PDB file of C-alpha atoms in Angstrom:
ATOM      1  CA  UNK A   1    -123.900  10.844 122.368  1.00  0.00           C
ATOM      2  CA  UNK A   2    -120.963  12.011 124.451  1.00  0.00           C
ATOM      3  CA  UNK A   3    -117.580  10.667 123.449  1.00  0.00           C
ATOM      4  CA  UNK A   4    -115.589  12.753 125.868  1.00  0.00           C
ATOM      5  CA  UNK A   5    -114.412  12.140 129.426  1.00  0.00           C
ATOM      6  CA  UNK A   6    -116.509  13.689 132.236  1.00  0.00           C
ATOM      7  CA  UNK A   7    -114.065  16.487 132.915  1.00  0.00           C
ATOM      8  CA  UNK A   8    -113.939  17.356 129.205  1.00  0.00           C
ATOM      9  CA  UNK A   9    -110.982  17.622 126.861  1.00  0.00           C
ATOM     10  CA  UNK A  10    -111.338  21.257 126.116  1.00  0.00           C
ATOM     11  CA  UNK A  11    -110.501  22.839 129.452  1.00  0.00           C
ATOM     12  CA  UNK A  12    -107.283  24.788 129.658  1.00  0.00           C
ATOM     13  CA  UNK A  13    -104.684  22.733 131.514  1.00  0.00           C
ATOM     14  CA  UNK A  14    -102.363  24.167 134.141  1.00  0.00           C
ATOM     15  CA  UNK A  15     -99.426  23.837 131.748  1.00  0.00           C
ATOM     16  CA  UNK A  16    -101.347  25.470 128.922  1.00  0.00           C
ATOM     17  CA  UNK A  17    -102.288  28.400 131.144  1.00  0.00           C
ATOM     18  CA  UNK A  18     -98.694  28.809 132.287  1.00  0.00           C
ATOM     19  CA  UNK A  19     -97.496  28.652 128.717  1.00  0.00           C
ATOM     20  CA  UNK A  20    -100.135  31.088 127.502  1.00  0.00           C
ATOM     21  CA  UNK A  21     -99.214  33.643 130.145  1.00  0.00           C
ATOM     22  CA  UNK A  22     -95.625  32.828 130.764  1.00  0.00           C
ATOM     23  CA  UNK A  23     -92.115  33.750 129.892  1.00  0.00           C
ATOM     24  CA  UNK A  24     -90.013  31.652 127.500  1.00  0.00           C
ATOM     25  CA  UNK A  25     -88.607  28.414 128.846  1.00  0.00           C
ATOM     26  CA  UNK A  26     -84.976  29.465 128.736  1.00  0.00           C
ATOM     27  CA  UNK A  27     -82.458  26.678 129.017  1.00  0.00           C
ATOM     28  CA  UNK A  28     -79.670  27.402 131.516  1.00  0.00           C
ATOM     29  CA  UNK A  29     -77.437  25.089 129.518  1.00  0.00           C
ATOM     30  CA  UNK A  30     -78.047  27.117 126.357  1.00  0.00           C
ATOM     31  CA  UNK A  31     -77.319  30.394 128.126  1.00  0.00           C
ATOM     32  CA  UNK A  32     -74.045  29.022 129.482  1.00  0.00           C
ATOM     33  CA  UNK A  33     -73.040  27.788 126.022  1.00  0.00           C
ATOM     34  CA  UNK A  34     -73.948  31.110 124.412  1.00  0.00           C
ATOM     35  CA  UNK A  35     -71.856  32.956 126.964  1.00  0.00           C
ATOM     36  CA  UNK A  36     -68.883  30.710 126.153  1.00  0.00           C
ATOM     37  CA  UNK A  37     -69.383  31.176 122.393  1.00  0.00           C
ATOM     38  CA  UNK A  38     -69.385  34.944 122.858  1.00  0.00           C
ATOM     39  CA  UNK A  39     -66.133  34.522 124.753  1.00  0.00           C
ATOM     40  CA  UNK A  40     -64.579  32.877 121.691  1.00  0.00           C
ATOM     41  CA  UNK A  41     -65.165  29.182 122.497  1.00  0.00           C
ATOM     42  CA  UNK A  42     -66.111  27.605 119.166  1.00  0.00           C
ATOM     43  CA  UNK A  43     -66.521  24.183 120.818  1.00  0.00           C
ATOM     44  CA  UNK A  44     -69.486  25.570 122.747  1.00  0.00           C
ATOM     45  CA  UNK A  45     -71.089  26.597 119.456  1.00  0.00           C
ATOM     46  CA  UNK A  46     -70.578  23.076 118.106  1.00  0.00           C
ATOM     47  CA  UNK A  47     -72.509  21.774 121.113  1.00  0.00           C
ATOM     48  CA  UNK A  48     -75.395  24.100 120.294  1.00  0.00           C
ATOM     49  CA  UNK A  49     -75.266  22.886 116.688  1.00  0.00           C
ATOM     50  CA  UNK A  50     -75.351  19.254 117.829  1.00  0.00           C
ATOM     51  CA  UNK A  51     -78.287  19.968 120.095  1.00  0.00           C
ATOM     52  CA  UNK A  52     -80.476  21.717 117.540  1.00  0.00           C
ATOM     53  CA  UNK A  53     -79.342  20.565 114.073  1.00  0.00           C
ATOM     54  CA  UNK A  54     -81.937  17.781 113.763  1.00  0.00           C
ATOM     55  CA  UNK A  55     -84.768  20.044 114.806  1.00  0.00           C
ATOM     56  CA  UNK A  56     -83.769  22.774 112.356  1.00  0.00           C
ATOM     57  CA  UNK A  57     -83.149  20.267 109.569  1.00  0.00           C
ATOM     58  CA  UNK A  58     -86.570  18.599 109.836  1.00  0.00           C
ATOM     59  CA  UNK A  59     -88.260  21.988 110.107  1.00  0.00           C
ATOM     60  CA  UNK A  60     -86.599  23.067 106.844  1.00  0.00           C
ATOM     61  CA  UNK A  61     -87.301  19.742 105.156  1.00  0.00           C
ATOM     62  CA  UNK A  62     -90.995  19.877 106.010  1.00  0.00           C
ATOM     63  CA  UNK A  63     -91.228  23.482 104.997  1.00  0.00           C
ATOM     64  CA  UNK A  64     -89.282  23.319 101.738  1.00  0.00           C
ATOM     65  CA  UNK A  65     -89.996  19.742 100.632  1.00  0.00           C
ATOM     66  CA  UNK A  66     -86.508  19.582  99.147  1.00  0.00           C
ATOM     67  CA  UNK A  67     -83.498  17.925 100.741  1.00  0.00           C
ATOM     68  CA  UNK A  68     -81.019  20.122  98.879  1.00  0.00           C
ATOM     69  CA  UNK A  69     -82.761  23.342  99.884  1.00  0.00           C
ATOM     70  CA  UNK A  70     -83.170  22.092 103.467  1.00  0.00           C
ATOM     71  CA  UNK A  71     -79.423  21.411 103.732  1.00  0.00           C
ATOM     72  CA  UNK A  72     -78.596  24.868 102.332  1.00  0.00           C
ATOM     73  CA  UNK A  73     -80.964  26.626 104.705  1.00  0.00           C
ATOM     74  CA  UNK A  74     -79.701  24.538 107.632  1.00  0.00           C
ATOM     75  CA  UNK A  75     -76.154  25.739 106.926  1.00  0.00           C
ATOM     76  CA  UNK A  76     -77.185  29.365 106.387  1.00  0.00           C
ATOM     77  CA  UNK A  77     -79.232  29.316 109.589  1.00  0.00           C
ATOM     78  CA  UNK A  78     -76.406  28.178 111.855  1.00  0.00           C
ATOM     79  CA  UNK A  79     -73.904  30.521 110.206  1.00  0.00           C
ATOM     80  CA  UNK A  80     -76.297  33.431 110.650  1.00  0.00           C
ATOM     81  CA  UNK A  81     -76.963  32.358 114.236  1.00  0.00           C
ATOM     82  CA  UNK A  82     -73.235  32.313 114.984  1.00  0.00           C
ATOM     83  CA  UNK A  83     -72.742  35.765 113.509  1.00  0.00           C
ATOM     84  CA  UNK A  84     -75.737  37.184 115.399  1.00  0.00           C
ATOM     85  CA  UNK A  85     -75.171  35.451 118.710  1.00  0.00           C
ATOM     86  CA  UNK A  86     -73.497  38.432 120.341  1.00  0.00           C
ATOM     87  CA  UNK A  87     -76.831  40.260 119.918  1.00  0.00           C
ATOM     88  CA  UNK A  88     -78.872  37.494 121.563  1.00  0.00           C
ATOM     89  CA  UNK A  89     -80.506  39.043 124.616  1.00  0.00           C
ATOM     90  CA  UNK A  90     -82.381  36.035 125.969  1.00  0.00           C
ATOM     91  CA  UNK A  91     -85.777  37.707 125.614  1.00  0.00           C
ATOM     92  CA  UNK A  92     -86.963  34.582 123.837  1.00  0.00           C
ATOM     93  CA  UNK A  93     -85.695  31.027 124.303  1.00  0.00           C
ATOM     94  CA  UNK A  94     -82.627  30.293 122.195  1.00  0.00           C
ATOM     95  CA  UNK A  95     -84.561  27.569 120.344  1.00  0.00           C
ATOM     96  CA  UNK A  96     -87.284  30.094 119.445  1.00  0.00           C
ATOM     97  CA  UNK A  97     -84.691  32.616 118.293  1.00  0.00           C
ATOM     98  CA  UNK A  98     -82.950  29.951 116.188  1.00  0.00           C
ATOM     99  CA  UNK A  99     -86.184  28.698 114.635  1.00  0.00           C
ATOM    100  CA  UNK A 100     -87.109  32.262 113.781  1.00  0.00           C
ATOM    101  CA  UNK A 101     -83.910  32.544 111.749  1.00  0.00           C
ATOM    102  CA  UNK A 102     -84.609  29.176 110.093  1.00  0.00           C
ATOM    103  CA  UNK A 103     -88.210  30.113 109.314  1.00  0.00           C
ATOM    104  CA  UNK A 104     -87.220  33.435 107.754  1.00  0.00           C
ATOM    105  CA  UNK A 105     -84.589  31.677 105.651  1.00  0.00           C
ATOM    106  CA  UNK A 106     -87.157  29.109 104.515  1.00  0.00           C
ATOM    107  CA  UNK A 107     -89.593  31.869 103.531  1.00  0.00           C
ATOM    108  CA  UNK A 108     -86.868  33.665 101.569  1.00  0.00           C
ATOM    109  CA  UNK A 109     -85.938  30.432  99.808  1.00  0.00           C
ATOM    110  CA  UNK A 110     -89.549  29.793  98.820  1.00  0.00           C
ATOM    111  CA  UNK A 111     -89.958  33.327  97.499  1.00  0.00           C
ATOM    112  CA  UNK A 112     -86.825  32.865  95.404  1.00  0.00           C
ATOM    113  CA  UNK A 113     -88.448  29.924  93.683  1.00  0.00           C
ATOM    114  CA  UNK A 114     -91.098  32.353  92.382  1.00  0.00           C
ATOM    115  CA  UNK A 115     -93.542  29.547  92.168  1.00  0.00           C
ATOM    116  CA  UNK A 116     -97.214  29.617  92.992  1.00  0.00           C
ATOM    117  CA  UNK A 117     -98.596  26.539  94.651  1.00  0.00           C
ATOM    118  CA  UNK A 118    -101.920  25.550  93.150  1.00  0.00           C
ATOM    119  CA  UNK A 119    -103.966  23.678  95.704  1.00  0.00           C
ATOM    120  CA  UNK A 120    -106.818  21.437  94.822  1.00  0.00           C
ATOM    121  CA  UNK A 121    -108.701  19.093  97.077  1.00  0.00           C
ATOM    122  CA  UNK A 122    -111.820  17.381  95.808  1.00  0.00           C
ATOM    123  CA  UNK A 123    -115.041  18.649  97.312  1.00  0.00           C
ATOM    124  CA  UNK A 124    -113.686  20.892 100.065  1.00  0.00           C
ATOM    125  CA  UNK A 125    -116.048  21.813 102.874  1.00  0.00           C
ATOM    126  CA  UNK A 126    -117.338  25.350 102.585  1.00  0.00           C
ATOM    127  CA  UNK A 127    -116.429  26.673 106.012  1.00  0.00           C
ATOM    128  CA  UNK A 128    -117.573  30.156 105.117  1.00  0.00           C
ATOM    129  CA  UNK A 129    -121.038  28.929 104.221  1.00  0.00           C
ATOM    130  CA  UNK A 130    -124.049  28.830 106.454  1.00  0.00           C
ATOM    131  CA  UNK A 131    -123.889  25.249 107.660  1.00  0.00           C
ATOM    132  CA  UNK A 132    -121.729  22.164 108.063  1.00  0.00           C
ATOM    133  CA  UNK A 133    -122.402  19.271 105.693  1.00  0.00           C
ATOM    134  CA  UNK A 134    -124.729  16.713 107.220  1.00  0.00           C
ATOM    135  CA  UNK A 135    -122.655  13.762 106.090  1.00  0.00           C
ATOM    136  CA  UNK A 136    -119.251  13.775 107.736  1.00  0.00           C
ATOM    137  CA  UNK A 137    -117.348  10.514 107.758  1.00  0.00           C
ATOM    138  CA  UNK A 138    -115.685   9.807 111.098  1.00  0.00           C
ATOM    139  CA  UNK A 139    -112.402   8.194 110.053  1.00  0.00           C
ATOM    140  CA  UNK A 140    -110.758   8.881 113.436  1.00  0.00           C
ATOM    141  CA  UNK A 141    -111.019   5.217 114.441  1.00  0.00           C
ATOM    142  CA  UNK A 142    -109.832   3.829 111.133  1.00  0.00           C
ATOM    143  CA  UNK A 143    -107.673   0.759 111.935  1.00  0.00           C
ATOM    144  CA  UNK A 144    -104.823   2.026 109.766  1.00  0.00           C
ATOM    145  CA  UNK A 145    -104.350   4.881 112.256  1.00  0.00           C
ATOM    146  CA  UNK A 146    -103.786   2.617 115.232  1.00  0.00           C
ATOM    147  CA  UNK A 147    -100.064   2.330 114.611  1.00  0.00           C
ATOM    148  CA  UNK A 148     -97.604   4.637 112.918  1.00  0.00           C
ATOM    149  CA  UNK A 149     -97.083   3.368 109.411  1.00  0.00           C
ATOM    150  CA  UNK A 150     -95.225   4.557 106.358  1.00  0.00           C
ATOM    151  CA  UNK A 151     -98.293   5.273 104.271  1.00  0.00           C
ATOM    152  CA  UNK A 152     -99.874   7.535 106.884  1.00  0.00           C
ATOM    153  CA  UNK A 153     -96.555   9.288 107.209  1.00  0.00           C
ATOM    154  CA  UNK A 154     -96.483   9.750 103.455  1.00  0.00           C
ATOM    155  CA  UNK A 155    -100.035  11.125 103.508  1.00  0.00           C
ATOM    156  CA  UNK A 156     -99.050  13.671 106.175  1.00  0.00           C
ATOM    157  CA  UNK A 157     -95.971  14.763 104.227  1.00  0.00           C
ATOM    158  CA  UNK A 158     -98.012  15.078 101.048  1.00  0.00           C
ATOM    159  CA  UNK A 159    -100.887  16.988 102.608  1.00  0.00           C
ATOM    160  CA  UNK A 160     -98.477  19.419 104.293  1.00  0.00           C
ATOM    161  CA  UNK A 161     -96.971  20.135 100.885  1.00  0.00           C
ATOM    162  CA  UNK A 162    -100.458  21.093  99.616  1.00  0.00           C
ATOM    163  CA  UNK A 163    -100.900  23.787 102.258  1.00  0.00           C
ATOM    164  CA  UNK A 164    -100.429  27.406 101.189  1.00  0.00           C
ATOM    165  CA  UNK A 165     -97.169  28.821 102.562  1.00  0.00           C
ATOM    166  CA  UNK A 166     -98.685  31.149 105.174  1.00  0.00           C
ATOM    167  CA  UNK A 167    -100.640  28.325 106.778  1.00  0.00           C
ATOM    168  CA  UNK A 168     -97.922  25.693 106.366  1.00  0.00           C
ATOM    169  CA  UNK A 169     -95.448  27.652 108.439  1.00  0.00           C
ATOM    170  CA  UNK A 170     -97.850  28.029 111.357  1.00  0.00           C
ATOM    171  CA  UNK A 171     -98.906  24.365 111.302  1.00  0.00           C
ATOM    172  CA  UNK A 172     -95.292  23.157 111.250  1.00  0.00           C
ATOM    173  CA  UNK A 173     -94.265  25.446 114.090  1.00  0.00           C
ATOM    174  CA  UNK A 174     -97.256  24.514 116.251  1.00  0.00           C
ATOM    175  CA  UNK A 175     -98.121  20.887 115.590  1.00  0.00           C
ATOM    176  CA  UNK A 176     -94.761  19.512 114.495  1.00  0.00           C
ATOM    177  CA  UNK A 177     -92.343  21.725 116.414  1.00  0.00           C
ATOM    178  CA  UNK A 178     -94.483  22.293 119.500  1.00  0.00           C
ATOM    179  CA  UNK A 179     -94.048  26.068 119.785  1.00  0.00           C
ATOM    180  CA  UNK A 180     -96.684  28.064 121.638  1.00  0.00           C
ATOM    181  CA  UNK A 181     -98.916  30.547 119.835  1.00  0.00           C
ATOM    182  CA  UNK A 182     -97.039  33.381 121.579  1.00  0.00           C
ATOM    183  CA  UNK A 183     -93.665  32.092 120.341  1.00  0.00           C
ATOM    184  CA  UNK A 184     -94.980  31.664 116.803  1.00  0.00           C
ATOM    185  CA  UNK A 185     -96.348  35.205 116.890  1.00  0.00           C
ATOM    186  CA  UNK A 186     -92.912  36.475 117.932  1.00  0.00           C
ATOM    187  CA  UNK A 187     -91.212  34.523 115.162  1.00  0.00           C
ATOM    188  CA  UNK A 188     -93.532  35.670 112.409  1.00  0.00           C
ATOM    189  CA  UNK A 189     -94.294  39.159 113.678  1.00  0.00           C
ATOM    190  CA  UNK A 190     -97.990  38.383 114.088  1.00  0.00           C
ATOM    191  CA  UNK A 191    -100.553  38.720 116.857  1.00  0.00           C
ATOM    192  CA  UNK A 192    -101.586  35.586 118.748  1.00  0.00           C
ATOM    193  CA  UNK A 193    -105.082  36.001 117.314  1.00  0.00           C
ATOM    194  CA  UNK A 194    -103.667  35.959 113.781  1.00  0.00           C
ATOM    195  CA  UNK A 195    -101.595  32.861 114.602  1.00  0.00           C
ATOM    196  CA  UNK A 196    -104.673  31.083 115.931  1.00  0.00           C
ATOM    197  CA  UNK A 197    -106.683  32.040 112.887  1.00  0.00           C
ATOM    198  CA  UNK A 198    -104.077  30.692 110.461  1.00  0.00           C
ATOM    199  CA  UNK A 199    -103.581  27.567 112.527  1.00  0.00           C
ATOM    200  CA  UNK A 200    -107.310  26.956 112.540  1.00  0.00           C
ATOM    201  CA  UNK A 201    -107.539  27.277 108.757  1.00  0.00           C
ATOM    202  CA  UNK A 202    -104.488  25.054 108.315  1.00  0.00           C
ATOM    203  CA  UNK A 203    -105.913  22.312 110.524  1.00  0.00           C
ATOM    204  CA  UNK A 204    -109.259  22.457 108.750  1.00  0.00           C
ATOM    205  CA  UNK A 205    -107.430  22.129 105.453  1.00  0.00           C
ATOM    206  CA  UNK A 206    -105.455  19.140 106.732  1.00  0.00           C
ATOM    207  CA  UNK A 207    -108.591  17.526 108.127  1.00  0.00           C
ATOM    208  CA  UNK A 208    -110.265  17.915 104.741  1.00  0.00           C
ATOM    209  CA  UNK A 209    -107.258  16.460 102.968  1.00  0.00           C
ATOM    210  CA  UNK A 210    -107.120  13.460 105.317  1.00  0.00           C
ATOM    211  CA  UNK A 211    -110.898  12.975 104.926  1.00  0.00           C
ATOM    212  CA  UNK A 212    -110.446  12.981 101.159  1.00  0.00           C
ATOM    213  CA  UNK A 213    -107.687  10.413 101.536  1.00  0.00           C
ATOM    214  CA  UNK A 214    -109.783   8.090 103.692  1.00  0.00           C
ATOM    215  CA  UNK A 215    -112.756   8.492 101.370  1.00  0.00           C
ATOM    216  CA  UNK A 216    -110.526   7.588  98.429  1.00  0.00           C
ATOM    217  CA  UNK A 217    -110.779  10.902  96.579  1.00  0.00           C
ATOM    218  CA  UNK A 218    -107.233  12.062  97.325  1.00  0.00           C
ATOM    219  CA  UNK A 219    -104.398  10.106  95.744  1.00  0.00           C
ATOM    220  CA  UNK A 220    -100.790  10.619  96.711  1.00  0.00           C
ATOM    221  CA  UNK A 221     -98.763  12.274  93.964  1.00  0.00           C
ATOM    222  CA  UNK A 222     -95.626  10.203  93.569  1.00  0.00           C
ATOM    223  CA  UNK A 223     -93.271  12.947  92.513  1.00  0.00           C
ATOM    224  CA  UNK A 224     -89.630  13.634  93.138  1.00  0.00           C
ATOM    225  CA  UNK A 225     -88.990  16.327  95.753  1.00  0.00           C
ATOM    226  CA  UNK A 226     -88.277  19.762  94.347  1.00  0.00           C
ATOM    227  CA  UNK A 227     -84.648  20.576  93.718  1.00  0.00           C
TER     228      UNK A 227
ATOM    229  CA  UNK B   1    -124.555  27.133 120.446  1.00  0.00           C
ATOM    230  CA  UNK B   2    -124.948  25.901 116.860  1.00  0.00           C
ATOM    231  CA  UNK B   3    -122.681  23.980 114.469  1.00  0.00           C
ATOM    232  CA  UNK B   4    -120.968  27.108 113.143  1.00  0.00           C
ATOM    233  CA  UNK B   5    -120.209  28.314 116.672  1.00  0.00           C
ATOM    234  CA  UNK B   6    -118.540  24.945 117.253  1.00  0.00           C
ATOM    235  CA  UNK B   7    -116.465  25.399 114.124  1.00  0.00           C
ATOM    236  CA  UNK B   8    -115.320  28.816 115.268  1.00  0.00           C
ATOM    237  CA  UNK B   9    -114.235  27.658 118.715  1.00  0.00           C
ATOM    238  CA  UNK B  10    -113.007  24.180 117.958  1.00  0.00           C
ATOM    239  CA  UNK B  11    -109.315  25.165 117.698  1.00  0.00           C
ATOM    240  CA  UNK B  12    -109.141  26.402 121.299  1.00  0.00           C
ATOM    241  CA  UNK B  13    -111.236  23.425 122.395  1.00  0.00           C
ATOM    242  CA  UNK B  14    -108.831  20.903 120.843  1.00  0.00           C
ATOM    243  CA  UNK B  15    -105.855  22.804 122.306  1.00  0.00           C
ATOM    244  CA  UNK B  16    -107.522  22.824 125.741  1.00  0.00           C
ATOM    245  CA  UNK B  17    -107.362  26.600 125.828  1.00  0.00           C
ATOM    246  CA  UNK B  18    -111.076  27.285 125.886  1.00  0.00           C
ATOM    247  CA  UNK B  19    -113.050  28.832 128.707  1.00  0.00           C
ATOM    248  CA  UNK B  20    -114.690  26.033 130.766  1.00  0.00           C
ATOM    249  CA  UNK B  21    -118.159  27.545 130.353  1.00  0.00           C
ATOM    250  CA  UNK B  22    -117.853  27.361 126.579  1.00  0.00           C
ATOM    251  CA  UNK B  23    -116.520  23.790 126.855  1.00  0.00           C
ATOM    252  CA  UNK B  24    -119.703  22.791 128.651  1.00  0.00           C
ATOM    253  CA  UNK B  25    -121.784  24.402 125.902  1.00  0.00           C
ATOM    254  CA  UNK B  26    -119.805  22.614 123.209  1.00  0.00           C
ATOM    255  CA  UNK B  27    -120.150  19.251 124.937  1.00  0.00           C
ATOM    256  CA  UNK B  28    -123.872  19.823 125.369  1.00  0.00           C
ATOM    257  CA  UNK B  29    -124.177  20.471 121.626  1.00  0.00           C
ATOM    258  CA  UNK B  30    -122.111  17.368 120.850  1.00  0.00           C
ATOM    259  CA  UNK B  31    -124.528  15.166 122.774  1.00  0.00           C
ATOM    260  CA  UNK B  32    -127.132  15.674 120.068  1.00  0.00           C
ATOM    261  CA  UNK B  33    -125.148  16.389 116.900  1.00  0.00           C
ATOM    262  CA  UNK B  34    -123.464  13.422 115.224  1.00  0.00           C
ATOM    263  CA  UNK B  35    -121.918  15.442 112.340  1.00  0.00           C
ATOM    264  CA  UNK B  36    -120.194  17.726 114.845  1.00  0.00           C
ATOM    265  CA  UNK B  37    -118.955  14.721 116.845  1.00  0.00           C
ATOM    266  CA  UNK B  38    -117.479  13.278 113.645  1.00  0.00           C
ATOM    267  CA  UNK B  39    -115.982  16.654 112.801  1.00  0.00           C
ATOM    268  CA  UNK B  40    -114.431  17.131 116.245  1.00  0.00           C
ATOM    269  CA  UNK B  41    -113.100  13.564 116.330  1.00  0.00           C
ATOM    270  CA  UNK B  42    -111.449  13.843 112.921  1.00  0.00           C
ATOM    271  CA  UNK B  43    -109.977  17.260 113.683  1.00  0.00           C
ATOM    272  CA  UNK B  44    -108.559  15.964 116.975  1.00  0.00           C
ATOM    273  CA  UNK B  45    -107.136  12.957 115.163  1.00  0.00           C
ATOM    274  CA  UNK B  46    -105.555  15.221 112.547  1.00  0.00           C
ATOM    275  CA  UNK B  47    -103.725  17.167 115.261  1.00  0.00           C
ATOM    276  CA  UNK B  48    -102.776  13.921 117.050  1.00  0.00           C
ATOM    277  CA  UNK B  49    -101.254  12.503 113.872  1.00  0.00           C
ATOM    278  CA  UNK B  50     -99.013  15.529 113.514  1.00  0.00           C
ATOM    279  CA  UNK B  51     -98.058  15.488 117.178  1.00  0.00           C
ATOM    280  CA  UNK B  52     -97.139  11.827 116.841  1.00  0.00           C
ATOM    281  CA  UNK B  53     -95.071  12.576 113.727  1.00  0.00           C
ATOM    282  CA  UNK B  54     -92.866  15.112 115.523  1.00  0.00           C
ATOM    283  CA  UNK B  55     -91.621  12.610 118.095  1.00  0.00           C
ATOM    284  CA  UNK B  56     -89.703  10.481 115.613  1.00  0.00           C
ATOM    285  CA  UNK B  57     -87.861  13.398 114.044  1.00  0.00           C
ATOM    286  CA  UNK B  58     -85.042  13.708 116.534  1.00  0.00           C
ATOM    287  CA  UNK B  59     -82.159  12.585 114.373  1.00  0.00           C
ATOM    288  CA  UNK B  60     -80.322  13.946 111.364  1.00  0.00           C
ATOM    289  CA  UNK B  61     -78.563  11.903 108.645  1.00  0.00           C
ATOM    290  CA  UNK B  62     -74.853  11.805 109.434  1.00  0.00           C
ATOM    291  CA  UNK B  63     -73.776  13.091 105.969  1.00  0.00           C
ATOM    292  CA  UNK B  64     -75.987  16.153 106.424  1.00  0.00           C
ATOM    293  CA  UNK B  65     -74.530  16.779 109.873  1.00  0.00           C
ATOM    294  CA  UNK B  66     -70.948  16.348 108.594  1.00  0.00           C
ATOM    295  CA  UNK B  67     -71.548  18.752 105.712  1.00  0.00           C
ATOM    296  CA  UNK B  68     -72.966  21.290 108.167  1.00  0.00           C
ATOM    297  CA  UNK B  69     -69.919  21.068 110.444  1.00  0.00           C
ATOM    298  CA  UNK B  70     -67.578  21.353 107.427  1.00  0.00           C
ATOM    299  CA  UNK B  71     -69.463  24.368 106.105  1.00  0.00           C
ATOM    300  CA  UNK B  72     -69.347  26.148 109.449  1.00  0.00           C
ATOM    301  CA  UNK B  73     -65.627  25.478 109.880  1.00  0.00           C
ATOM    302  CA  UNK B  74     -64.955  26.913 106.435  1.00  0.00           C
ATOM    303  CA  UNK B  75     -66.961  30.034 107.102  1.00  0.00           C
ATOM    304  CA  UNK B  76     -66.173  30.821 110.730  1.00  0.00           C
ATOM    305  CA  UNK B  77     -62.674  32.105 111.224  1.00  0.00           C
ATOM    306  CA  UNK B  78     -62.301  30.996 114.858  1.00  0.00           C
ATOM    307  CA  UNK B  79     -63.539  27.456 114.144  1.00  0.00           C
ATOM    308  CA  UNK B  80     -60.105  26.019 113.436  1.00  0.00           C
ATOM    309  CA  UNK B  81     -58.312  27.701 116.328  1.00  0.00           C
TER     310      UNK B  81
END
């Protein structure tokens, strides 16, 4: 059985190759705004804030699972960015540089909570074992996935919150924020190989969690977000 | 290539960053292995669901945005000039 198109889905695309090898996609508009901010134009900084506030906010919200903490980190991130902007050299895209600040602030906030996340998914697949299970349910064509709906969205939010911190950050940056493995490595001070490894484990975890949901063994915990 | 080899390489395959020769080997394996097909399909769908989720997150609640602007004005000396 071959469910894939003749030219395959796994080949590296032109864009992917360029991204894998390339330099950061630096926005000329951002560079012009940064130059004006460094010249004392606060209005230019407000334009940068307007441009990136939603992205930073949702990143923090996903990462911290707390609206109050996300708002605090959002504010700290832009203040820190403003104060550090004179040192911005353009070696990475401004968005990457900004998300690095946000990610570090999120990690610090989580460590302050001094809380250990206990993760439990029923019957996880033993990926370190010698074989894959023979019975894998293919839920990829489940009708409930055909359109975006609130429950699926809730399942995604919940399963992200189950991920251990080190894997959650990589999954959010890659699959929700769209950063390349190279950019994520720069942000987190890791090699691309280490990024790929964590991303792989995170996706396997999420696949397991979604499988458990579709098989009825994972129930959403209806809890208030952490404060 | 066996099922565990697939598992090891499936991340690059889904991200379309895998060497074409290995892609051919994977697809050859998938022709005869239903569990791996189910595994690949569900992993691809997992990634797709997250990619779809990111598109709708391009706005910020106005109160959050207002509080941010107020906070920055309070803490940046040149903001009011």
